[in-house]
């Protein structure tokens, strides 16, 4: 018979929540939460979705709820960014409220990336690697570099400055 409660494993200053395959007792993954969220999280039986999130029914509303939304008590429209990009790491130190622009900057490189980096491509004409960033569907070129690593480093530095400004509503970013 499948479990209807998750097992919580204490790991220092956070808990790991065992997530199970549907209709079995087999563990498929773990979600992470801050210690302060354990009592509230235990009210729900968490499962892993096909999209990689922890989800179940909110006992108060009967509607589907994602673990990171349940913990932060935010609406469906509010964007929560997982800083380390792990959808199951719902520790408070790893989550921040963000707009879609900041959240889109914090993504993994596309699977079809030839360089292995987001925002870096090989420029055939120059024989160098181009660093770029996309904001509001517009591409901004950051320069040409001898190696993909150097181009990626430049993009990351620019992105960090941009995210800092976006999070503080700087003008002229």
mmCIF file of N, CA and C in Angstrom, residues 64-66 68-80 97:
data_model
loop_
_atom_site.group_PDB
_atom_site.id
_atom_site.type_symbol
_atom_site.label_atom_id
_atom_site.label_comp_id
_atom_site.label_asym_id
_atom_site.label_seq_id
_atom_site.Cartn_x
_atom_site.Cartn_y
_atom_site.Cartn_z
ATOM 1 N N UNK A 64 -4.413 22.130 -6.361
ATOM 2 C CA UNK A 64 -3.005 21.785 -6.504
ATOM 3 C C UNK A 64 -2.128 22.938 -6.048
ATOM 4 N N UNK A 65 -1.040 22.597 -5.366
ATOM 5 C CA UNK A 65 -0.090 23.610 -4.910
ATOM 6 C C UNK A 65 1.326 23.046 -5.049
ATOM 7 N N UNK A 66 2.234 23.906 -5.460
ATOM 8 C CA UNK A 66 3.644 23.539 -5.554
ATOM 9 C C UNK A 66 4.313 23.848 -4.219
ATOM 10 N N UNK A 68 7.186 25.109 -3.353
ATOM 11 C CA UNK A 68 7.799 26.430 -3.179
ATOM 12 C C UNK A 68 6.749 27.531 -3.013
ATOM 13 N N UNK A 69 5.584 27.370 -3.620
ATOM 14 C CA UNK A 69 4.493 28.345 -3.453
ATOM 15 C C UNK A 69 3.844 28.186 -2.065
ATOM 16 N N UNK A 70 3.713 26.940 -1.632
ATOM 17 C CA UNK A 70 3.119 26.652 -0.326
ATOM 18 C C UNK A 70 3.981 27.238 0.793
ATOM 19 N N UNK A 71 5.282 27.058 0.682
ATOM 20 C CA UNK A 71 6.204 27.562 1.704
ATOM 21 C C UNK A 71 6.227 29.086 1.728
ATOM 22 N N UNK A 72 6.313 29.690 0.555
ATOM 23 C CA UNK A 72 6.405 31.156 0.497
ATOM 24 C C UNK A 72 5.041 31.834 0.612
ATOM 25 N N UNK A 73 3.972 31.047 0.559
ATOM 26 C CA UNK A 73 2.597 31.551 0.644
ATOM 27 C C UNK A 73 2.356 32.661 -0.374
ATOM 28 N N UNK A 74 2.765 32.377 -1.615
ATOM 29 C CA UNK A 74 2.590 33.341 -2.698
ATOM 30 C C UNK A 74 1.521 32.858 -3.662
ATOM 31 N N UNK A 75 0.999 33.780 -4.446
ATOM 32 C CA UNK A 75 -0.041 33.449 -5.416
ATOM 33 C C UNK A 75 0.567 32.762 -6.633
ATOM 34 N N UNK A 76 -0.301 32.211 -7.442
ATOM 35 C CA UNK A 76 0.123 31.543 -8.670
ATOM 36 C C UNK A 76 0.877 32.497 -9.594
ATOM 37 N N UNK A 77 0.492 33.758 -9.589
ATOM 38 C CA UNK A 77 1.082 34.753 -10.489
ATOM 39 C C UNK A 77 2.474 35.202 -10.045
ATOM 40 N N UNK A 78 2.785 35.073 -8.760
ATOM 41 C CA UNK A 78 4.083 35.512 -8.240
ATOM 42 C C UNK A 78 5.172 34.548 -8.691
ATOM 43 N N UNK A 79 6.247 35.096 -9.227
ATOM 44 C CA UNK A 79 7.364 34.275 -9.700
ATOM 45 C C UNK A 79 8.332 34.055 -8.544
ATOM 46 N N UNK A 80 8.620 32.779 -8.267
ATOM 47 C CA UNK A 80 9.632 32.419 -7.275
ATOM 48 C C UNK A 80 10.809 31.832 -8.037
ATOM 49 N N UNK A 97 11.612 36.074 -4.471
ATOM 50 C CA UNK A 97 10.552 36.587 -5.336
ATOM 51 C C UNK A 97 11.248 37.368 -6.436
#
